[in-house]
Every structure is written in structure tokens, then in C-alpha cells.
Amino acid sequence: MTNFLKTKGQQRGVCAEYPTHRTLCHSDKNCKEGWMDPQSKGIQTGKCVVYEGNQKTCEVYAWCPTEATAKVPQPALLNSAENFTVFIKNNIDFPGHNYTMRNILPDFNKTCIFHKTKNPQCPIFRLGDIFQETGDNFSEVAIQGGIMGIEIYWDCNLDSWSYHCRPQYRFRRLDDKITNESLYPGYNFRHAKYYTENGVEKRTLMKVFGIRFDILVFGTGGKFHIISLIVYIGSTLSYFGLATVLIDFLINTYSSTCCRSCVYRYCKCCESCIIHEYYDRKKCEVIVEPKRTLKYVSFVDEPHIRMVDEQLHGRSLQDVKGKKVPRPLTDFREVSRLPLSLPDSRPNPEQPEQMQLLSEVRTPRASSPAWCRCGNCLPSQLPKDRQCLEELCCRKEPGPCITTSKLFGELVLSRRALQFFLLYQEPLLRLDADAAESLLRHGAYRCYAAWRFGSPDLADFAILPSCCRWRIRREFPKSEGQYSGFKSPC
């Protein structure tokens, strides 16, 4: 208690209510018999009586005289309570470790006073010092009271080789310091002392203002445990695993087909996302599941390869759009082993050097199939239900045929190169006269597929153009029977 208001000699009876905007009246009509306001001191009798001078209030049945809402004494009546001390006892228990501790340490000095730096373990606190820690003035708080929180925090290491368990004290003002008078600031309560005088029961009502302390205790305590350590390490490693999953998700999201088709063309700031696509291509290799419907097509006038993974249903392979696939880079080290004999002409200073791969530009013959673009394709000899598989030209648009290229002759049709290729794979292979043409023909097929498709995974499912296929067959014909055509590895 730091301050108080006293109302002496109250006894049961009827009297005028203390004047407020809710109790003032002019006549009995303003008062209602039996009604009691929650903020009133008693039950109204229905009469309007004089309180003091010209002021009239409703008469109530209560302890009379009613308590007057007077101003709080300033300074506080018990302002010297600033030098009072509070002794706090606090016991803690960690049942999991069967350990109990209290804040009164073995070397406790009964005459100590808590100080933040000089004596931080002392459990005796001076009231003025507590409010000084929170930046408040005790003399101002003592007028209408207040609520102070004392926080005790325990951080205990219970291992014998590194024991530490000491309390730390902190202070915090809990009531609202900026509340105005109408919202009942501070902290107060009422109590009464009852007595009998001349056979009449009376009381003295006290409205007390003071300081209330709320003790808040927090703490942690632990010991080393090998199982807990293993679980902690495992959970930490799992977080690293989640990080890689999150990074892969973001990379896959920003390198998706939707971003390439819908975002990059309109958002210039997203062009840096191309680096994510490069990372994704380098990190992951996309493997297409082998199917009987899988086919790869390469046109000489397109920089990419087309993947067709669908049933043709009688449609010409030339007209099927397919999906664009990047062309693998060619390993020229393998080509350098072949005994090629391309002419090495010296450059003429008077004429600019030109690279002419294709020649003999021909317009399609009248007898050429409708799907032919180079003029060298022939109709398929396969059964009608399989003819659409061989209806493929070396070009997508009209132009010179790839078979007119000198490189085609050296890489695909050269007997010396094909023999070298076959012996390079099987050094002890015997090229008999009967099997030579068949081996050279199929070797030419593989050489063309490796040349135009690069990757063995693509070459196994490659469809050769009709012009190339018939050019190879004319060079290495079959002695009897029909050609079998493309056979899927699946």
C-alpha cells in the first residue's frame, strides 16, 4: 500500500447518492425505486433529495454516508515505501532430470540488496530500484498504484563437468502508464473495518492504492544425451535435404515450358532465368522411355531433330509435326579416324572461300511422291499399312538432296570407310562375298544415323529419308527378296 482514501463511520440506512452525471436529479420522476446502477453505491428508493447546497441526487439504501470520489492525495501518503524491500523465494524443479533448485544460494548474504551488476543474484529487492530499472519514478507510481512484473529466468546446464544454474532477474511494468483518469489508471482495491458503536454496526471503508507484484518464472534445463544428439544431427541433415528439394523445385518452375513460352517474351527482367535452364540441362539428362511408337526424324534444312511419339494411322511421316529436340553435338574425334579423301583445295586470294555442301538442285519429278521435296525419293515397297513409315524426305522444304553432298558419299557410301567402320568395331570380322553387301548396307544405315542424329539413343530410333535409303540400296543392293524396312528396337 502506498496511498489511500478513507470514509469513516458508515452505517446502514438511506442517504443521498454522491453526485455524478448518472445520479443527479430534479424531482422524484428522475429516480426509480428498486433500481441499482452498476456504478451506484446502493439501491434507489425513488426519492430525489438534497445532497449539498442546490445539488439533488437520488436517495439510495446503502452504507451512509456514501463514499466520495475525491482526488487521490498527492504526494502519496506512504511515499517512503520506496525504501521498502521485497524478499522473493523461488523454487524450480526439472522432473525429467530429478533436479530441484531455489534462488537462495548457499552463499546468500541476508544484508544484500539486488543490484544489476554488483549483486545480480541477491533475492532482496528495493522498491525504488525496481522502478528505476523500468525507467519509472516510484513517487509518481505510488499516487495511484501500479503493477510490476518480476521475471525470473533460469538457464541451467546440469552436466557435472559444465554445471551452471543461476537465476536472472528482469523487471517490466505491466499496467498502462498512459491511461487517462476516466479509465481507472494504476492499481487499487477496497477493504472495510467493521465495528459496533452504541449498539449500531458501523464500518470504515478504505480505498487503497498500492503496488502489485506478478512473479513470472521461465526456465530451461538439460543434460547431454547421446540419443538426443544423434536425433538432432539427423534432423539437421534432413533440413539440408529439404533445401536441395526446394532449389530443384524453383529451378524446375522457372525453367518450365510455360515460362519459356509465356513469360520470357513479355518480361525482359526474366531473361536471366535462362541460366536456370542451362543449369537444369547440365544437371539432369532427360531420357525418353523407349516405345514402339517412338521415332526420330532429321531434316537437312532444320537445325534440330524432331521426335515423333504417336501412331501414324496412315499419315505420311513427312507431314507429322512432332516435338523439337536439340541436336547433340558431334564428336569429331570419331570422324577423324575414318580414311576420308575429301579434296583439300588451297584458298584463292582473288575469290572468296565458299562452303558448298549440296549440289544438283533438282525440281521434283512428276513421278515423285507428293511428300517428296528433293526429287530423289521413291515409293515404299512395304505393305500398305506400313508404307507411311517410309514416306519421309531429307528436307522439310523444297531444295537440293542430301545425297548430292560429297560428305554423304565419303561418310555413307564409301566402301573403304564402311569397311574401316566395321573392322573398327569387330577387328576379326570376315567380310565374305555373300554377306559383304548386307553388312555394308546396314553399316551405311548406321553411319548415316550416327552422322545426322549424333547420339546412339536417338540413332536407334532414327528413320532414314527415302532418298538416302534408296541411294544406299542402289550402292549395296540385296541379291534377292524385299527390303525389310525399319524395325523398332522395342
PDB file of C-alpha atoms in Angstrom, residues 5 9 30-31 41 86 94 134 147 150 157 224 242 263 278 285 288 298 339 346 398 421 424 426 439 459:
ATOM      1  CA  LEU A   5      -8.806   7.278   0.763  1.00  0.00           C
ATOM      2  CA  GLY A   9     -18.459   5.985  10.287  1.00  0.00           C
ATOM      3  CA  ASN A  30     -35.826  11.049 -12.250  1.00  0.00           C
ATOM      4  CA  CYS A  31     -35.351   8.263  -9.682  1.00  0.00           C
ATOM      5  CA  LYS A  41     -23.377   2.789  -4.016  1.00  0.00           C
ATOM      6  CA  VAL A  86      10.789  -7.375  -1.182  1.00  0.00           C
ATOM      7  CA  PHE A  94      13.131 -30.375 -13.516  1.00  0.00           C
ATOM      8  CA  THR A 134      11.969   0.055 -15.775  1.00  0.00           C
ATOM      9  CA  ILE A 147       1.505  -3.467 -11.411  1.00  0.00           C
ATOM     10  CA  ILE A 150       9.338  -9.548 -11.927  1.00  0.00           C
ATOM     11  CA  ASN A 157      23.276 -26.756 -17.672  1.00  0.00           C
ATOM     12  CA  PHE A 224      23.976 -34.188 -22.577  1.00  0.00           C
ATOM     13  CA  LEU A 242      14.771 -30.287 -47.992  1.00  0.00           C
ATOM     14  CA  VAL A 263       6.924 -15.196 -69.670  1.00  0.00           C
ATOM     15  CA  TYR A 278      21.276 -24.206 -68.594  1.00  0.00           C
ATOM     16  CA  GLU A 285      19.740 -35.809 -68.515  1.00  0.00           C
ATOM     17  CA  VAL A 288      12.794 -40.710 -73.186  1.00  0.00           C
ATOM     18  CA  SER A 298      16.190 -35.229 -89.110  1.00  0.00           C
ATOM     19  CA  PRO A 339      40.041 -42.767 -94.095  1.00  0.00           C
ATOM     20  CA  ARG A 346      44.032 -24.285-101.497  1.00  0.00           C
ATOM     21  CA  PRO A 398      11.955 -27.977-101.495  1.00  0.00           C
ATOM     22  CA  PHE A 421      33.994 -48.775 -89.665  1.00  0.00           C
ATOM     23  CA  TYR A 424      36.943 -50.855 -86.143  1.00  0.00           C
ATOM     24  CA  GLU A 426      34.888 -56.013 -84.855  1.00  0.00           C
ATOM     25  CA  LEU A 439      26.945 -55.769 -93.802  1.00  0.00           C
ATOM     26  CA  ALA A 459      20.123 -43.243 -83.766  1.00  0.00           C
TER      27      ALA A 459
END
